[in-house]
């Protein structure tokens, strides 16, 4: 499989936020979200076998815990990534999978916690969510909307209601988009929507969802990779 990096940090943007986690970041993505902060994953990477990846995860987290499979879009390498997730589960890890929502989810092992994006209009990749994926969601999964505008918020709110998302999954997360070239100060000034404004919209609508902040961008310098 083609790997960009394997490293240990804190999980940053789900209900597991703040928990130590080993990240396995795979190369390649078929989408081009306008605020993407992972463009360095689009090309290159290192060819590694399943055994090599598993060994590196074990080296970084010998006592198990969280492993997140991310990208890019990890399910572009589904043939290798499904057996990898099965092996990590069998070894005793809690496995998270971050995916764009555009790839089919039905072959992802059911014990994996899927963190599935639904791309909003101002990502430039709206309407890429595969509606059949709603059927593959389990009560341990999470659905995430990255919000860059009021228009995105209204799309997310309506989608959550229309598909009764809050009763299907463990967590529905609305997260303000960060500017692509965010650098310097570790604060909310880089968010494309002020978190306070987003919180007020959610409260005004009584939305059954969670406000998410990408906490790694508040802990470390926002443009830093490998954190
Ligand atoms: S799906 Fe993820 S990696 Fe791909 S372009 Fe969008 S934000 Fe970037």
CSV table of C-alpha atoms and ligand atoms in Angstrom, one decimal:
chain,number,residue,atom,x,y,z
A,1,UNK,CA,0.0,0.0,0.0
A,2,UNK,CA,1.1,3.6,-0.6
A,3,UNK,CA,1.7,5.4,2.7
A,4,UNK,CA,2.4,9.0,3.3
A,5,UNK,CA,3.2,8.8,7.0
A,6,UNK,CA,2.6,6.8,10.2
A,7,UNK,CA,2.9,8.8,13.4
A,8,UNK,CA,1.5,9.2,16.9
A,9,UNK,CA,-0.4,12.3,18.0
A,10,UNK,CA,-3.7,13.2,19.6
A,11,UNK,CA,-6.9,12.4,17.7
A,12,UNK,CA,-8.2,15.9,16.6
A,13,UNK,CA,-11.7,15.9,15.2
A,14,UNK,CA,-14.2,13.4,16.4
A,15,UNK,CA,-15.7,12.4,19.7
A,16,UNK,CA,-12.3,10.7,20.3
A,17,UNK,CA,-10.6,14.2,20.1
A,18,UNK,CA,-7.8,14.5,22.6
A,19,UNK,CA,-7.1,10.8,22.9
A,20,UNK,CA,-3.6,9.5,21.9
A,21,UNK,CA,-3.8,7.8,18.5
A,22,UNK,CA,-1.5,6.3,15.8
A,23,UNK,CA,-2.3,7.7,12.4
A,24,UNK,CA,-1.8,5.7,9.2
A,25,UNK,CA,-2.0,8.3,6.4
A,26,UNK,CA,-2.5,6.8,3.0
A,27,UNK,CA,-1.6,8.5,-0.3
A,28,UNK,CA,-4.1,9.7,-3.0
A,29,UNK,CA,-7.5,11.4,-3.1
A,30,UNK,CA,-10.0,11.6,-5.9
A,31,UNK,CA,-11.7,14.8,-4.5
A,32,UNK,CA,-10.3,18.4,-4.4
A,33,UNK,CA,-12.0,20.2,-1.5
A,34,UNK,CA,-11.2,23.9,-1.7
A,35,UNK,CA,-10.0,24.1,1.9
A,36,UNK,CA,-8.1,20.8,1.9
A,37,UNK,CA,-5.1,20.8,4.3
A,38,UNK,CA,-3.8,17.5,3.1
A,39,UNK,CA,-2.8,18.2,-0.5
A,40,UNK,CA,0.6,16.8,0.3
A,41,UNK,CA,-1.1,13.4,0.3
A,42,UNK,CA,-2.2,13.6,-3.3
A,43,UNK,CA,1.0,12.1,-4.8
A,44,UNK,CA,4.0,10.1,-3.7
A,45,UNK,CA,4.3,8.2,-0.5
A,46,UNK,CA,6.2,5.0,0.4
A,47,UNK,CA,5.2,1.5,-0.8
A,48,UNK,CA,4.8,-0.6,2.3
A,49,UNK,CA,3.4,-4.1,2.9
A,50,UNK,CA,0.6,-4.8,5.4
A,51,UNK,CA,3.1,-6.5,7.7
A,52,UNK,CA,5.4,-3.4,7.6
A,53,UNK,CA,2.5,-1.1,8.4
A,54,UNK,CA,1.3,-3.3,11.2
A,55,UNK,CA,4.8,-3.6,12.7
A,56,UNK,CA,5.1,0.2,12.7
A,57,UNK,CA,1.8,0.7,14.4
A,58,UNK,CA,2.8,-1.9,17.0
A,59,UNK,CA,6.1,-0.1,17.5
A,60,UNK,CA,4.4,3.3,18.1
A,61,UNK,CA,1.6,1.8,20.3
A,62,UNK,CA,2.7,-1.5,21.8
A,63,UNK,CA,-0.1,-1.4,24.4
A,64,UNK,CA,-2.8,-0.9,21.8
A,65,UNK,CA,-5.4,1.9,21.9
A,66,UNK,CA,-6.5,4.0,19.0
A,67,UNK,CA,-5.4,3.7,15.4
A,68,UNK,CA,-6.8,6.0,12.7
A,69,UNK,CA,-6.7,5.1,9.0
A,70,UNK,CA,-6.8,8.4,7.1
A,71,UNK,CA,-5.6,10.1,4.0
A,72,UNK,CA,-6.1,11.4,1.3
A,73,UNK,CA,-8.9,9.0,0.8
A,74,UNK,CA,-7.9,5.6,2.3
A,75,UNK,CA,-10.7,3.6,0.6
A,76,UNK,CA,-9.0,4.2,-2.8
A,77,UNK,CA,-6.7,1.4,-1.6
A,78,UNK,CA,-9.6,-0.7,-0.3
A,79,UNK,CA,-8.1,-4.0,-1.4
A,80,UNK,CA,-5.2,-3.5,1.0
A,81,UNK,CA,-6.8,-1.3,3.7
A,82,UNK,CA,-9.7,-3.7,4.5
A,83,UNK,CA,-7.3,-6.5,5.5
A,84,UNK,CA,-5.1,-4.0,7.4
A,85,UNK,CA,-8.1,-2.9,9.5
A,86,UNK,CA,-9.0,-6.6,10.1
A,87,UNK,CA,-5.5,-7.3,11.3
A,88,UNK,CA,-5.4,-4.3,13.6
A,89,UNK,CA,-8.8,-5.2,15.1
A,90,UNK,CA,-7.6,-8.7,15.7
A,91,UNK,CA,-4.5,-7.4,17.4
A,92,UNK,CA,-6.7,-5.5,19.9
A,93,UNK,CA,-6.7,-1.9,18.5
A,94,UNK,CA,-9.7,0.4,18.3
A,95,UNK,CA,-9.7,1.3,14.6
A,96,UNK,CA,-11.1,4.6,13.3
A,97,UNK,CA,-11.5,5.2,9.6
A,98,UNK,CA,-11.7,8.8,8.2
A,99,UNK,CA,-13.3,8.8,4.8
A,100,UNK,CA,-14.9,11.4,2.4
A,101,UNK,CA,-18.3,9.7,2.1
A,102,UNK,CA,-17.8,9.3,-1.7
A,103,UNK,CA,-16.4,5.7,-1.6
A,104,UNK,CA,-18.6,2.7,-0.8
A,105,UNK,CA,-18.5,1.6,2.8
A,106,UNK,CA,-20.1,-1.8,2.7
A,107,UNK,CA,-16.8,-3.7,2.9
A,108,UNK,CA,-15.5,-1.9,5.9
A,109,UNK,CA,-15.5,-4.3,8.9
A,110,UNK,CA,-18.4,-3.5,11.2
A,111,UNK,CA,-16.2,-3.1,14.3
A,112,UNK,CA,-14.4,-0.2,12.7
A,113,UNK,CA,-15.6,3.3,13.8
A,114,UNK,CA,-16.2,5.1,10.6
A,115,UNK,CA,-15.9,8.9,10.6
A,116,UNK,CA,-17.7,9.8,7.4
A,117,UNK,CA,-17.7,13.2,5.8
A,118,UNK,CA,-20.7,14.6,4.0
A,119,UNK,CA,-19.2,17.3,1.7
A,120,UNK,CA,-21.1,20.6,1.9
A,121,UNK,CA,-21.6,22.9,-1.2
A,122,UNK,CA,-18.7,25.3,-0.4
A,123,UNK,CA,-16.2,22.5,-0.3
A,124,UNK,CA,-16.5,22.5,-4.1
A,125,UNK,CA,-17.3,18.8,-3.7
A,126,UNK,CA,-21.0,19.0,-2.7
A,127,UNK,CA,-23.2,16.1,-4.0
A,128,UNK,CA,-20.3,13.6,-3.8
A,129,UNK,CA,-21.8,11.8,-0.8
A,130,UNK,CA,-22.9,8.3,-1.7
A,131,UNK,CA,-26.5,8.0,-0.3
A,132,UNK,CA,-26.3,4.2,-0.1
A,133,UNK,CA,-23.6,4.7,2.5
A,134,UNK,CA,-26.3,5.7,5.0
A,135,UNK,CA,-27.3,2.0,5.1
A,136,UNK,CA,-23.7,1.0,6.1
A,137,UNK,CA,-23.6,3.4,9.1
A,138,UNK,CA,-23.8,1.8,12.6
A,139,UNK,CA,-24.5,3.3,16.0
A,140,UNK,CA,-20.7,3.5,16.7
A,141,UNK,CA,-20.0,5.6,13.6
A,142,UNK,CA,-19.8,9.4,13.3
A,143,UNK,CA,-20.8,11.8,10.5
A,144,UNK,CA,-18.9,15.1,10.0
A,145,UNK,CA,-19.8,18.2,8.1
A,146,UNK,CA,-17.0,20.8,7.5
A,147,UNK,CA,-18.7,24.2,7.5
A,148,UNK,CA,-17.3,27.1,5.5
A,149,UNK,CA,-20.4,29.4,5.3
A,150,UNK,CA,-24.0,29.8,6.4
A,151,UNK,CA,-25.0,28.0,3.2
A,152,UNK,CA,-23.0,25.0,4.3
A,153,UNK,CA,-24.6,25.1,7.7
A,154,UNK,CA,-28.1,25.1,6.2
A,155,UNK,CA,-27.2,22.2,3.9
A,156,UNK,CA,-25.9,20.2,6.9
A,157,UNK,CA,-28.9,21.1,9.1
A,158,UNK,CA,-31.4,20.0,6.4
A,159,UNK,CA,-29.4,16.8,5.6
A,160,UNK,CA,-29.3,15.8,9.3
A,161,UNK,CA,-33.1,16.3,9.6
A,162,UNK,CA,-33.9,14.7,6.2
A,163,UNK,CA,-32.0,11.5,7.0
A,164,UNK,CA,-32.6,11.4,10.7
A,165,UNK,CA,-28.8,11.2,11.1
A,166,UNK,CA,-28.7,11.8,14.9
A,167,UNK,CA,-30.5,8.6,15.5
A,168,UNK,CA,-28.4,6.5,13.2
A,169,UNK,CA,-24.9,7.3,14.5
A,170,UNK,CA,-23.0,8.0,17.8
A,171,UNK,CA,-22.2,11.5,16.8
A,172,UNK,CA,-23.0,14.1,14.2
A,173,UNK,CA,-20.3,16.7,14.1
A,174,UNK,CA,-20.3,20.2,12.6
A,175,UNK,CA,-16.7,21.6,12.3
A,176,UNK,CA,-15.7,25.0,11.1
A,177,UNK,CA,-13.4,24.8,8.0
A,178,UNK,CA,-9.9,26.1,8.5
A,179,UNK,CA,-8.3,28.3,5.8
A,180,UNK,CA,-6.1,26.2,3.6
A,181,UNK,CA,-3.0,28.3,4.3
A,182,UNK,CA,-3.6,28.8,8.0
A,183,UNK,CA,-0.3,29.4,9.8
A,184,UNK,CA,1.0,31.3,12.8
A,185,UNK,CA,-1.4,31.9,15.6
A,186,UNK,CA,-3.1,28.9,17.2
A,187,UNK,CA,-6.6,30.3,17.5
A,188,UNK,CA,-9.9,30.5,15.8
A,189,UNK,CA,-8.9,33.4,13.5
A,190,UNK,CA,-8.2,30.9,10.7
A,191,UNK,CA,-11.7,29.4,10.8
A,192,UNK,CA,-13.8,30.2,7.7
A,193,UNK,CA,-16.8,30.4,10.0
A,194,UNK,CA,-16.4,31.8,13.5
A,195,UNK,CA,-17.0,28.9,15.9
A,196,UNK,CA,-19.1,31.2,18.1
A,197,UNK,CA,-21.4,32.0,15.2
A,198,UNK,CA,-21.7,28.3,14.3
A,199,UNK,CA,-22.5,27.5,17.9
A,200,UNK,CA,-25.3,30.2,17.9
A,201,UNK,CA,-26.8,28.8,14.7
A,202,UNK,CA,-26.9,25.3,16.2
A,203,UNK,CA,-28.4,26.5,19.4
A,204,UNK,CA,-31.0,28.6,17.6
A,205,UNK,CA,-32.1,25.6,15.6
A,206,UNK,CA,-31.9,23.2,18.5
A,207,UNK,CA,-29.7,21.0,16.3
A,208,UNK,CA,-29.0,17.5,17.8
A,209,UNK,CA,-25.3,17.6,16.8
A,210,UNK,CA,-21.9,18.3,18.2
A,211,UNK,CA,-19.7,21.4,17.5
A,212,UNK,CA,-16.2,20.0,16.6
A,213,UNK,CA,-13.0,22.0,16.5
A,214,UNK,CA,-9.8,20.6,15.0
A,215,UNK,CA,-8.0,20.6,18.3
A,216,UNK,CA,-4.6,19.8,16.8
A,217,UNK,CA,-4.7,23.2,15.1
A,218,UNK,CA,-5.1,24.9,18.5
A,219,UNK,CA,-2.4,22.8,20.2
A,220,UNK,CA,0.2,22.9,17.5
A,221,UNK,CA,1.1,25.4,14.8
A,222,UNK,CA,-1.8,25.1,12.3
A,223,UNK,CA,0.3,24.3,9.2
A,224,UNK,CA,2.4,21.6,11.0
A,225,UNK,CA,2.2,18.2,9.4
A,226,UNK,CA,2.5,14.9,11.3
A,227,UNK,CA,0.6,16.1,14.4
B,1,LIG,S1,-11.5,14.4,0.7
B,1,LIG,FE1,-10.1,15.0,2.3
B,1,LIG,S2,-8.0,14.7,1.4
B,1,LIG,FE2,-9.5,14.7,-0.3
B,1,LIG,S3,-9.5,16.8,-1.0
B,1,LIG,FE3,-11.2,16.6,0.5
B,1,LIG,S4,-10.3,17.2,2.4
B,1,LIG,FE4,-8.6,16.8,1.0
